[in-house]
mmCIF file of C-alpha atoms in Angstrom:
data_model
loop_
_atom_site.group_PDB
_atom_site.id
_atom_site.type_symbol
_atom_site.label_atom_id
_atom_site.label_comp_id
_atom_site.label_asym_id
_atom_site.label_seq_id
_atom_site.Cartn_x
_atom_site.Cartn_y
_atom_site.Cartn_z
ATOM 1 C CA VAL A 1 0.000 0.000 0.000
ATOM 2 C CA ARG A 2 1.377 3.351 -0.944
ATOM 3 C CA GLY A 3 0.468 6.532 0.885
ATOM 4 C CA GLN A 4 1.872 9.605 2.504
ATOM 5 C CA VAL A 5 1.634 10.935 6.065
ATOM 6 C CA ASN A 6 2.666 14.518 6.845
ATOM 7 C CA VAL A 7 3.125 15.315 10.555
ATOM 8 C CA PRO A 8 4.125 18.859 11.543
ATOM 9 C CA LYS A 9 7.649 19.224 12.957
ATOM 10 C CA SER A 10 6.190 20.809 16.091
ATOM 11 C CA ILE A 11 4.814 17.391 17.198
ATOM 12 C CA THR A 12 7.542 15.764 19.306
ATOM 13 C CA THR A 13 5.603 12.954 20.983
ATOM 14 C CA LEU A 14 5.121 9.428 19.689
ATOM 15 C CA THR A 15 2.148 9.283 17.380
ATOM 16 C CA ASP A 16 0.379 6.280 15.862
ATOM 17 C CA ILE A 17 0.182 6.829 12.146
ATOM 18 C CA LEU A 18 -1.193 3.515 10.920
ATOM 19 C CA SER A 19 -2.970 0.404 12.087
ATOM 20 C CA TYR A 20 -3.302 -2.744 10.022
ATOM 21 C CA SER A 21 -4.130 -6.411 10.248
ATOM 22 C CA ILE A 22 -2.894 -9.260 8.118
ATOM 23 C CA ASN A 23 -5.093 -12.214 7.345
ATOM 24 C CA VAL A 24 -2.821 -15.051 6.287
ATOM 25 C CA ARG A 25 -5.194 -16.768 3.936
ATOM 26 C CA THR A 26 -3.099 -18.847 1.614
ATOM 27 C CA GLN A 27 -4.897 -19.287 -1.604
ATOM 28 C CA ASN A 28 -3.704 -21.749 -4.198
ATOM 29 C CA MET A 29 0.056 -21.965 -4.088
ATOM 30 C CA PRO A 30 1.485 -20.169 -7.125
ATOM 31 C CA ILE A 31 3.704 -23.080 -8.200
ATOM 32 C CA LEU A 32 3.902 -26.847 -8.167
ATOM 33 C CA VAL A 33 7.420 -28.268 -7.764
ATOM 34 C CA GLN A 34 8.277 -31.868 -8.605
ATOM 35 C CA ALA A 35 11.822 -33.108 -8.037
ATOM 36 C CA LYS A 36 13.110 -36.581 -8.806
ATOM 37 C CA THR A 37 16.382 -38.499 -8.828
ATOM 38 C CA ALA A 38 16.647 -41.619 -10.951
ATOM 39 C CA LEU A 39 19.405 -44.015 -11.964
ATOM 40 C CA VAL A 40 19.549 -43.887 -15.774
ATOM 41 C CA LYS A 41 22.670 -45.905 -16.540
ATOM 42 C CA THR A 42 24.853 -48.266 -14.594
ATOM 43 C CA LYS A 43 26.484 -45.555 -12.479
ATOM 44 C CA THR A 44 24.691 -42.380 -13.577
ATOM 45 C CA CYS A 45 21.971 -40.486 -11.754
ATOM 46 C CA ARG A 46 19.633 -37.915 -13.329
ATOM 47 C CA ILE A 47 18.283 -35.103 -11.185
ATOM 48 C CA SER A 48 15.119 -33.544 -12.680
ATOM 49 C CA VAL A 49 13.043 -30.624 -11.468
ATOM 50 C CA GLN A 50 9.757 -29.640 -13.084
ATOM 51 C CA ILE A 51 7.919 -26.507 -12.084
ATOM 52 C CA ARG A 52 4.459 -25.450 -13.170
ATOM 53 C CA SER A 53 2.954 -22.038 -12.636
ATOM 54 C CA ASN A 54 -0.584 -22.294 -11.322
ATOM 55 C CA LEU A 55 -3.329 -21.624 -13.878
ATOM 56 C CA SER A 56 -5.124 -19.448 -11.331
ATOM 57 C CA ASN A 57 -2.206 -16.988 -11.190
ATOM 58 C CA ILE A 58 -3.243 -13.665 -12.656
ATOM 59 C CA GLY A 59 0.219 -12.580 -13.706
ATOM 60 C CA ASP A 60 3.564 -14.037 -14.621
ATOM 61 C CA LEU A 61 6.232 -15.081 -12.140
ATOM 62 C CA THR A 62 9.431 -13.077 -12.567
ATOM 63 C CA ASN A 63 13.054 -13.281 -11.418
ATOM 64 C CA PHE A 64 12.587 -17.036 -11.453
ATOM 65 C CA THR A 65 15.595 -19.049 -10.220
ATOM 66 C CA ILE A 66 15.964 -22.764 -9.510
ATOM 67 C CA VAL A 67 18.838 -23.977 -7.318
ATOM 68 C CA VAL A 68 19.686 -27.653 -6.749
ATOM 69 C CA ALA A 69 22.250 -28.720 -4.147
ATOM 70 C CA ILE A 70 24.413 -31.731 -5.010
ATOM 71 C CA PRO A 71 25.402 -33.746 -1.921
ATOM 72 C CA PRO A 72 29.091 -34.704 -1.680
ATOM 73 C CA THR A 73 28.452 -38.199 -0.322
ATOM 74 C CA THR A 74 26.293 -39.506 -3.175
ATOM 75 C CA LEU A 75 27.272 -37.844 -6.483
ATOM 76 C CA LEU A 76 30.662 -37.144 -8.060
ATOM 77 C CA ALA A 77 30.937 -33.416 -8.785
ATOM 78 C CA ASN A 78 33.616 -33.759 -11.467
ATOM 79 C CA THR A 79 31.236 -35.819 -13.634
ATOM 80 C CA LEU A 80 28.240 -33.455 -13.443
ATOM 81 C CA THR A 81 26.703 -32.197 -16.691
ATOM 82 C CA ILE A 82 23.644 -30.017 -17.163
ATOM 83 C CA THR A 83 21.396 -31.888 -19.564
ATOM 84 C CA ARG A 84 18.312 -29.666 -19.763
ATOM 85 C CA GLY A 85 17.489 -26.018 -19.172
ATOM 86 C CA ASP A 86 19.063 -22.926 -20.638
ATOM 87 C CA HIS A 87 21.346 -20.778 -18.513
ATOM 88 C CA GLY A 88 22.207 -23.572 -16.060
ATOM 89 C CA VAL A 89 25.451 -22.948 -14.170
ATOM 90 C CA TRP A 90 27.360 -25.458 -12.024
ATOM 91 C CA ASP A 91 29.293 -23.967 -9.069
ATOM 92 C CA SER A 92 31.704 -26.670 -7.929
ATOM 93 C CA ASN A 93 32.777 -24.746 -4.803
ATOM 94 C CA LYS A 94 29.221 -24.438 -3.474
ATOM 95 C CA ARG A 95 28.115 -27.727 -5.082
ATOM 96 C CA ILE A 96 24.977 -26.139 -6.525
ATOM 97 C CA ILE A 97 23.412 -25.866 -9.959
ATOM 98 C CA SER A 98 21.511 -22.625 -10.663
ATOM 99 C CA TRP A 99 19.125 -21.958 -13.515
ATOM 100 C CA LYS A 100 17.972 -18.351 -14.036
ATOM 101 C CA ILE A 101 14.737 -18.839 -15.916
ATOM 102 C CA GLY A 102 13.629 -15.196 -15.942
ATOM 103 C CA ALA A 103 9.843 -15.248 -16.310
ATOM 104 C CA LEU A 104 7.385 -18.116 -16.141
ATOM 105 C CA ASN A 105 3.965 -17.264 -17.557
ATOM 106 C CA HIS A 106 0.903 -18.449 -15.647
ATOM 107 C CA GLY A 107 0.028 -22.025 -16.553
ATOM 108 C CA GLU A 108 3.427 -22.718 -18.142
ATOM 109 C CA SER A 109 5.942 -25.358 -17.060
ATOM 110 C CA CYS A 110 9.683 -25.626 -17.162
ATOM 111 C CA LEU A 111 11.921 -28.661 -16.763
ATOM 112 C CA VAL A 112 15.600 -28.652 -15.825
ATOM 113 C CA SER A 113 17.913 -31.604 -15.275
ATOM 114 C CA ALA A 114 21.486 -32.672 -14.722
ATOM 115 C CA GLU A 115 23.363 -35.968 -14.577
ATOM 116 C CA ALA A 116 26.325 -37.158 -12.539
ATOM 117 C CA GLU A 117 28.012 -40.416 -11.703
ATOM 118 C CA VAL A 118 27.174 -41.877 -8.317
ATOM 119 C CA SER A 119 29.727 -42.214 -5.519
ATOM 120 C CA GLU A 120 31.226 -45.489 -4.332
ATOM 121 C CA SER A 121 28.828 -45.623 -1.385
ATOM 122 C CA ILE A 122 25.859 -45.627 -3.801
ATOM 123 C CA VAL A 123 27.564 -48.229 -6.022
ATOM 124 C CA GLN A 124 27.902 -50.396 -2.915
ATOM 125 C CA VAL A 125 24.173 -50.057 -2.182
ATOM 126 C CA MET A 126 23.427 -50.981 -5.810
ATOM 127 C CA HIS A 127 25.566 -54.145 -5.515
ATOM 128 C CA GLU A 128 23.862 -55.118 -2.252
ATOM 129 C CA ASN A 129 20.399 -54.650 -3.824
ATOM 130 C CA PRO A 130 20.785 -55.532 -7.518
ATOM 131 C CA PHE A 131 17.056 -56.088 -8.056
ATOM 132 C CA ASN A 132 15.883 -53.040 -6.133
ATOM 133 C CA PRO A 133 17.279 -49.795 -7.617
ATOM 134 C CA ASN A 134 14.962 -47.754 -5.381
ATOM 135 C CA ARG A 135 17.246 -48.467 -2.421
ATOM 136 C CA ALA A 136 20.059 -46.533 -4.104
ATOM 137 C CA GLU A 137 17.772 -43.788 -5.472
ATOM 138 C CA ASP A 138 16.266 -43.230 -2.020
ATOM 139 C CA ARG A 139 19.714 -42.348 -0.657
ATOM 140 C CA ILE A 140 20.327 -39.614 -3.212
ATOM 141 C CA LYS A 141 18.803 -36.420 -1.825
ATOM 142 C CA CYS A 142 19.213 -33.171 -3.762
ATOM 143 C CA PRO A 143 17.446 -30.251 -2.037
ATOM 144 C CA VAL A 144 15.754 -27.784 -4.387
ATOM 145 C CA ILE A 145 15.174 -24.083 -3.771
ATOM 146 C CA VAL A 146 12.954 -21.994 -6.052
ATOM 147 C CA ARG A 147 12.892 -18.184 -5.854
ATOM 148 C CA PHE A 148 10.528 -15.915 -7.745
ATOM 149 C CA GLU A 149 8.426 -12.781 -7.526
ATOM 150 C CA SER A 150 4.996 -11.685 -8.646
ATOM 151 C CA GLU A 151 3.783 -8.126 -8.964
ATOM 152 C CA VAL A 152 0.150 -8.966 -9.692
ATOM 153 C CA ASP A 153 -0.877 -11.921 -7.530
ATOM 154 C CA GLN A 154 -0.916 -12.271 -3.785
ATOM 155 C CA VAL A 155 -0.945 -15.165 -1.315
ATOM 156 C CA SER A 156 -2.496 -13.394 1.684
ATOM 157 C CA ASP A 157 -4.726 -10.431 2.457
ATOM 158 C CA LEU A 158 -3.761 -7.148 4.067
ATOM 159 C CA GLU A 159 -6.495 -4.878 5.395
ATOM 160 C CA MET A 160 -5.630 -1.266 6.240
ATOM 161 C CA ARG A 161 -7.757 1.399 7.855
ATOM 162 C CA VAL A 162 -6.666 5.008 7.683
ATOM 163 C CA GLY A 163 -8.171 7.511 10.075
ATOM 164 C CA GLU A 164 -7.534 10.673 12.037
ATOM 165 C CA LEU A 165 -4.554 10.748 14.341
ATOM 166 C CA GLY A 166 -6.275 11.624 17.621
ATOM 167 C CA GLY A 167 -6.010 15.411 17.649
ATOM 168 C CA VAL A 168 -2.715 15.598 15.767
ATOM 169 C CA PRO A 169 -3.027 18.028 12.858
ATOM 170 C CA ALA A 170 -1.689 15.600 10.251
ATOM 171 C CA THR A 171 -2.654 15.154 6.644
ATOM 172 C CA ILE A 172 -3.219 11.632 5.309
ATOM 173 C CA MET A 173 -3.294 10.857 1.629
ATOM 174 C CA GLU A 174 -4.143 7.266 0.808
ATOM 175 C CA GLY A 175 -2.472 5.721 -2.223
ATOM 176 C CA GLY A 176 -3.299 2.596 -4.166
ATOM 177 C CA GLN A 177 -2.800 -0.952 -3.001
ATOM 178 C CA VAL A 178 0.035 -2.866 -4.623
ATOM 179 C CA ARG A 179 -0.274 -6.648 -4.830
ATOM 180 C CA SER A 180 3.082 -8.345 -4.921
ATOM 181 C CA TYR A 181 5.178 -10.933 -3.152
ATOM 182 C CA ARG A 182 8.544 -12.644 -3.247
ATOM 183 C CA MET A 183 8.621 -16.347 -2.461
ATOM 184 C CA LEU A 184 11.314 -18.845 -1.541
ATOM 185 C CA HIS A 185 10.136 -22.448 -1.819
ATOM 186 C CA ARG A 186 12.258 -25.382 -0.603
ATOM 187 C CA VAL A 187 11.804 -29.044 -1.495
ATOM 188 C CA ALA A 188 13.816 -31.591 0.471
ATOM 189 C CA ASN A 189 13.483 -34.239 -2.300
#
C-alpha cells in the first residue's frame, strides 16, 4: 500500500500513524514443484526438477531461479553435466546448480535436469540390492530451492484502515494498493 503521512515538525511525541491487520489466507500456491532423482545408466543419476505455474495466477512469475544442491556423499561433482534447461550454471565450490529462468507465464511449465556419476557408497548399495534400484535412489537427496516474484498476484490479504490521528493536525493521503510478493520455496526431495 502506498500513501503519505505529513506530521508537523512541532509534534515531538510518539504518534500512531497507521494500524493494520494481516489475514494469512493462503490461496492456491502459485507453483507446483516436482523433483526426482533416478538411476539412468549403470552408475549415472539424473536429477530432474519440473515446475508449473498455477493456472489461477493472474500474472507471470518473474526473477525465477531454480537452485539444486548436489550432496558430496552420493554424487561425483567432477562428472556433473547439465542436460536440460538454458542458462544452467554449475558452481563446484558451493556444489549447486543454478538456472535463471527469468519469467514463467501463468500455466506454463519448465523442466531442468542434470546428470552425474554416483559415488562409491551408492555403487555399494546398488551391488547389495541388484534387483531393487529404489534403495540406491532413495539415498540420493538433492534439495531444491525456487525463488521468484509476482507483482500482480498475492498469497495473503492485508487490510488497512486510515483515520484521524487523535487530535494531531496531520494530513493523510491514501495511495493505491500494490499486490506483490517474493517467495522462496524449498523441497527436500
